[in-house]
């Protein structure tokens, strides 16, 4: 599912594990669907040029990268 929020402050109230997706993150060495992540997880993707904001990065549980084959 996709969620819409009014501000990043809204994310704090949802009790979610936020995973920032970045080429500089820890590489997931498996299919993301099979990764052992909590069910209340969301993935935050930024633009290719600027990535995600510093504020969102600070709210994130971890920074992950998708394995590129």
Short mmCIF file of N, CA, C and O in Angstrom, two decimals:
data_model
loop_
_atom_site.label_atom_id
_atom_site.label_comp_id
_atom_site.label_asym_id
_atom_site.label_seq_id
_atom_site.Cartn_x
_atom_site.Cartn_y
_atom_site.Cartn_z
N UNK A 1 0.81 -1.19 0.00
CA UNK A 1 0.00 0.00 0.00
C UNK A 1 0.86 1.27 0.00
O UNK A 1 1.99 1.25 0.47
N UNK A 2 0.33 2.32 -0.47
CA UNK A 2 0.99 3.62 -0.47
C UNK A 2 0.26 4.49 0.53
O UNK A 2 -0.97 4.51 0.59
N UNK A 3 1.03 5.21 1.36
CA UNK A 3 0.40 6.12 2.31
C UNK A 3 0.74 7.55 1.92
O UNK A 3 1.80 7.81 1.36
N UNK A 4 -0.19 8.43 2.18
CA UNK A 4 0.04 9.85 1.95
C UNK A 4 0.07 10.53 3.31
O UNK A 4 -0.75 10.24 4.18
N UNK A 5 1.01 11.42 3.47
CA UNK A 5 1.14 12.15 4.73
C UNK A 5 1.22 13.64 4.42
O UNK A 5 1.61 14.04 3.32
N UNK A 6 0.84 14.44 5.39
CA UNK A 6 0.91 15.89 5.22
C UNK A 6 2.30 16.42 5.52
O UNK A 6 2.75 17.41 4.95
N UNK A 7 2.99 15.76 6.47
CA UNK A 7 4.33 16.20 6.84
C UNK A 7 5.09 14.99 7.39
O UNK A 7 4.50 13.97 7.73
N UNK A 8 6.39 15.14 7.48
CA UNK A 8 7.21 14.06 8.03
C UNK A 8 6.89 13.82 9.50
O UNK A 8 7.07 12.71 10.01
N UNK A 9 6.38 14.82 10.18
CA UNK A 9 5.99 14.64 11.57
C UNK A 9 4.89 13.58 11.71
O UNK A 9 4.81 12.89 12.71
N UNK A 10 4.06 13.45 10.66
CA UNK A 10 3.01 12.43 10.68
C UNK A 10 3.60 11.03 10.77
O UNK A 10 3.00 10.13 11.37
N UNK A 11 4.75 10.81 10.18
CA UNK A 11 5.38 9.48 10.22
C UNK A 11 5.73 9.07 11.65
O UNK A 11 5.63 7.90 12.00
N UNK A 12 6.13 10.01 12.46
CA UNK A 12 6.49 9.71 13.84
C UNK A 12 5.33 9.10 14.61
O UNK A 12 5.51 8.25 15.46
N UNK A 13 4.11 9.53 14.30
CA UNK A 13 2.94 9.05 15.04
C UNK A 13 2.46 7.69 14.56
O UNK A 13 1.65 7.06 15.23
N UNK A 14 2.96 7.21 13.44
CA UNK A 14 2.48 5.95 12.86
C UNK A 14 3.23 4.72 13.36
O UNK A 14 2.86 3.60 13.04
N UNK A 15 4.30 4.91 14.14
CA UNK A 15 5.07 3.79 14.68
C UNK A 15 5.54 2.82 13.59
O UNK A 15 5.28 1.62 13.66
N UNK A 16 6.20 3.37 12.58
CA UNK A 16 6.68 2.57 11.46
C UNK A 16 8.20 2.46 11.47
O UNK A 16 8.89 3.34 11.98
N UNK A 17 8.70 1.38 10.91
CA UNK A 17 10.13 1.25 10.62
C UNK A 17 10.33 1.82 9.23
O UNK A 17 9.79 1.30 8.26
N UNK A 18 11.09 2.90 9.15
CA UNK A 18 11.31 3.57 7.87
C UNK A 18 12.68 3.16 7.35
O UNK A 18 13.69 3.32 8.04
N UNK A 19 12.70 2.63 6.15
CA UNK A 19 13.96 2.25 5.51
C UNK A 19 14.21 3.18 4.34
O UNK A 19 13.46 3.19 3.37
N UNK A 20 15.25 3.98 4.48
CA UNK A 20 15.64 4.89 3.41
C UNK A 20 16.38 4.08 2.35
O UNK A 20 17.28 3.31 2.69
N UNK A 21 16.00 4.22 1.13
CA UNK A 21 16.64 3.48 0.05
C UNK A 21 17.65 4.38 -0.64
O UNK A 21 17.32 5.48 -1.08
N UNK A 22 18.89 3.91 -0.70
CA UNK A 22 19.97 4.70 -1.28
C UNK A 22 21.05 3.78 -1.81
O UNK A 22 21.30 2.72 -1.25
N UNK A 23 21.71 4.19 -2.87
CA UNK A 23 22.81 3.41 -3.43
C UNK A 23 23.94 3.24 -2.42
O UNK A 23 24.72 2.30 -2.48
N UNK A 24 24.01 4.14 -1.43
CA UNK A 24 25.05 4.09 -0.40
C UNK A 24 24.65 3.24 0.80
O UNK A 24 25.42 3.13 1.75
N UNK A 25 23.47 2.65 0.77
CA UNK A 25 22.98 1.89 1.92
C UNK A 25 23.52 0.48 2.00
O UNK A 25 24.26 0.02 1.12
N UNK A 26 23.13 -0.23 3.05
CA UNK A 26 23.49 -1.64 3.23
C UNK A 26 22.74 -2.44 2.17
O UNK A 26 21.51 -2.36 2.08
N UNK A 27 23.45 -3.21 1.38
CA UNK A 27 22.85 -3.95 0.27
C UNK A 27 22.03 -5.12 0.79
O UNK A 27 22.51 -5.92 1.60
N UNK A 28 20.78 -5.21 0.34
CA UNK A 28 19.95 -6.37 0.62
C UNK A 28 20.37 -7.47 -0.35
O UNK A 28 20.22 -7.32 -1.56
N UNK A 29 20.93 -8.54 0.16
CA UNK A 29 21.43 -9.62 -0.69
C UNK A 29 20.38 -10.66 -1.01
O UNK A 29 20.70 -11.79 -1.34
N UNK A 30 19.13 -10.29 -0.90
CA UNK A 30 18.04 -11.20 -1.22
C UNK A 30 16.88 -10.41 -1.78
O UNK A 30 16.86 -9.18 -1.74
N UNK A 31 15.91 -11.13 -2.28
CA UNK A 31 14.69 -10.50 -2.79
C UNK A 31 14.06 -9.70 -1.65
O UNK A 31 13.91 -10.20 -0.54
N UNK A 32 13.71 -8.48 -1.92
CA UNK A 32 13.16 -7.60 -0.88
C UNK A 32 11.89 -8.20 -0.27
O UNK A 32 11.60 -7.99 0.90
N UNK A 33 11.15 -8.99 -1.03
CA UNK A 33 9.94 -9.63 -0.52
C UNK A 33 10.26 -10.71 0.50
O UNK A 33 9.42 -11.07 1.31
N UNK A 34 11.47 -11.25 0.45
CA UNK A 34 11.87 -12.33 1.36
C UNK A 34 12.72 -11.82 2.52
O UNK A 34 13.08 -12.58 3.40
N UNK A 35 13.03 -10.55 2.52
CA UNK A 35 13.87 -9.98 3.58
C UNK A 35 13.14 -10.05 4.92
O UNK A 35 11.93 -9.90 4.99
N UNK A 36 13.89 -10.29 5.97
CA UNK A 36 13.32 -10.40 7.31
C UNK A 36 13.21 -9.01 7.93
O UNK A 36 14.03 -8.59 8.74
N UNK A 37 12.18 -8.30 7.52
CA UNK A 37 11.93 -6.95 8.01
C UNK A 37 10.60 -6.93 8.75
O UNK A 37 9.69 -7.70 8.42
N UNK A 38 10.46 -6.08 9.75
CA UNK A 38 9.18 -6.00 10.48
C UNK A 38 8.02 -5.67 9.53
O UNK A 38 8.19 -4.97 8.53
N UNK A 39 6.85 -6.17 9.87
CA UNK A 39 5.67 -5.94 9.03
C UNK A 39 5.27 -4.48 8.95
O UNK A 39 4.67 -4.05 7.99
N UNK A 40 5.61 -3.70 9.95
CA UNK A 40 5.24 -2.29 9.95
C UNK A 40 6.36 -1.43 9.33
O UNK A 40 6.70 -0.39 9.83
N UNK A 41 6.91 -1.91 8.22
CA UNK A 41 8.01 -1.22 7.55
C UNK A 41 7.53 -0.49 6.31
O UNK A 41 6.61 -0.94 5.63
N UNK A 42 8.17 0.65 6.06
CA UNK A 42 7.94 1.35 4.80
C UNK A 42 9.30 1.66 4.19
O UNK A 42 10.32 1.72 4.88
N UNK A 43 9.31 1.84 2.89
CA UNK A 43 10.53 2.16 2.15
C UNK A 43 10.39 3.56 1.58
O UNK A 43 9.40 3.87 0.93
N UNK A 44 11.38 4.38 1.83
CA UNK A 44 11.37 5.75 1.34
C UNK A 44 12.37 5.87 0.20
O UNK A 44 13.56 5.59 0.38
N UNK A 45 11.89 6.24 -0.96
CA UNK A 45 12.73 6.43 -2.14
C UNK A 45 12.80 7.91 -2.47
O UNK A 45 11.77 8.58 -2.51
N UNK A 46 13.97 8.39 -2.73
CA UNK A 46 14.14 9.77 -3.15
C UNK A 46 14.37 9.82 -4.65
O UNK A 46 14.29 8.81 -5.34
N UNK A 47 14.68 10.98 -5.12
CA UNK A 47 14.98 11.12 -6.55
C UNK A 47 16.40 10.64 -6.82
O UNK A 47 17.23 10.57 -5.92
N UNK A 48 16.66 10.31 -8.04
CA UNK A 48 17.99 9.83 -8.41
C UNK A 48 19.06 10.90 -8.19
O UNK A 48 20.18 10.61 -7.82
N UNK A 49 18.69 12.12 -8.38
CA UNK A 49 19.65 13.22 -8.27
C UNK A 49 19.93 13.62 -6.82
O UNK A 49 21.06 13.75 -6.40
N UNK A 50 18.86 13.82 -6.03
CA UNK A 50 19.06 14.37 -4.69
C UNK A 50 18.78 13.38 -3.56
O UNK A 50 19.06 13.68 -2.40
N UNK A 51 18.21 12.23 -3.86
CA UNK A 51 17.92 11.26 -2.81
C UNK A 51 16.79 11.73 -1.91
O UNK A 51 15.92 12.48 -2.32
N UNK A 52 16.82 11.30 -0.64
CA UNK A 52 15.80 11.72 0.31
C UNK A 52 16.33 12.87 1.15
O UNK A 52 17.54 13.09 1.23
N UNK A 53 15.43 13.56 1.79
CA UNK A 53 15.83 14.72 2.60
C UNK A 53 16.59 14.28 3.85
O UNK A 53 16.44 13.14 4.32
N UNK A 54 17.37 15.18 4.38
CA UNK A 54 18.11 14.90 5.62
C UNK A 54 17.14 14.60 6.76
O UNK A 54 17.39 13.72 7.58
N UNK A 55 16.03 15.31 6.80
CA UNK A 55 15.03 15.09 7.85
C UNK A 55 14.47 13.67 7.80
O UNK A 55 14.35 13.00 8.82
N UNK A 56 14.16 13.19 6.60
CA UNK A 56 13.64 11.83 6.45
C UNK A 56 14.73 10.81 6.77
O UNK A 56 14.48 9.79 7.41
N UNK A 57 15.95 11.09 6.37
CA UNK A 57 17.07 10.21 6.68
C UNK A 57 17.22 10.04 8.20
O UNK A 57 17.43 8.94 8.69
N UNK A 58 17.06 11.12 8.93
CA UNK A 58 17.17 11.08 10.39
C UNK A 58 16.05 10.29 11.05
O UNK A 58 16.23 9.71 12.12
N UNK A 59 14.88 10.23 10.43
CA UNK A 59 13.76 9.45 10.94
C UNK A 59 13.88 7.96 10.62
O UNK A 59 13.18 7.13 11.20
N UNK A 60 14.77 7.62 9.71
CA UNK A 60 14.88 6.25 9.20
C UNK A 60 15.53 5.29 10.19
O UNK A 60 16.44 5.65 10.93
N UNK A 61 15.03 4.07 10.19
CA UNK A 61 15.57 2.98 10.99
C UNK A 61 16.93 2.58 10.46
O UNK A 61 17.85 2.31 11.23
N UNK A 62 17.05 2.52 9.14
CA UNK A 62 18.30 2.13 8.48
C UNK A 62 18.26 2.61 7.04
O UNK A 62 17.21 2.97 6.52
N UNK A 63 19.42 2.58 6.40
CA UNK A 63 19.51 2.91 4.98
C UNK A 63 19.89 1.64 4.24
O UNK A 63 20.88 0.99 4.57
N UNK A 64 19.07 1.28 3.26
CA UNK A 64 19.27 0.05 2.51
C UNK A 64 19.46 0.34 1.03
O UNK A 64 19.06 1.40 0.53
N UNK A 65 20.07 -0.61 0.34
CA UNK A 65 20.23 -0.54 -1.11
C UNK A 65 19.75 -1.84 -1.72
O UNK A 65 19.91 -2.92 -1.12
N UNK A 66 19.16 -1.77 -2.87
CA UNK A 66 18.74 -2.97 -3.59
C UNK A 66 19.93 -3.53 -4.36
O UNK A 66 20.69 -2.79 -4.96
N UNK A 67 20.06 -4.84 -4.34
CA UNK A 67 21.13 -5.51 -5.07
C UNK A 67 20.85 -5.35 -6.57
O UNK A 67 19.75 -5.64 -7.04
N UNK A 68 21.85 -4.90 -7.28
CA UNK A 68 21.71 -4.73 -8.73
C UNK A 68 22.45 -5.87 -9.42
O UNK A 68 23.61 -6.12 -9.16
N UNK A 69 21.74 -6.57 -10.26
CA UNK A 69 22.36 -7.69 -10.99
C UNK A 69 22.81 -7.27 -12.35
O UNK A 69 22.31 -6.51 -13.03
#
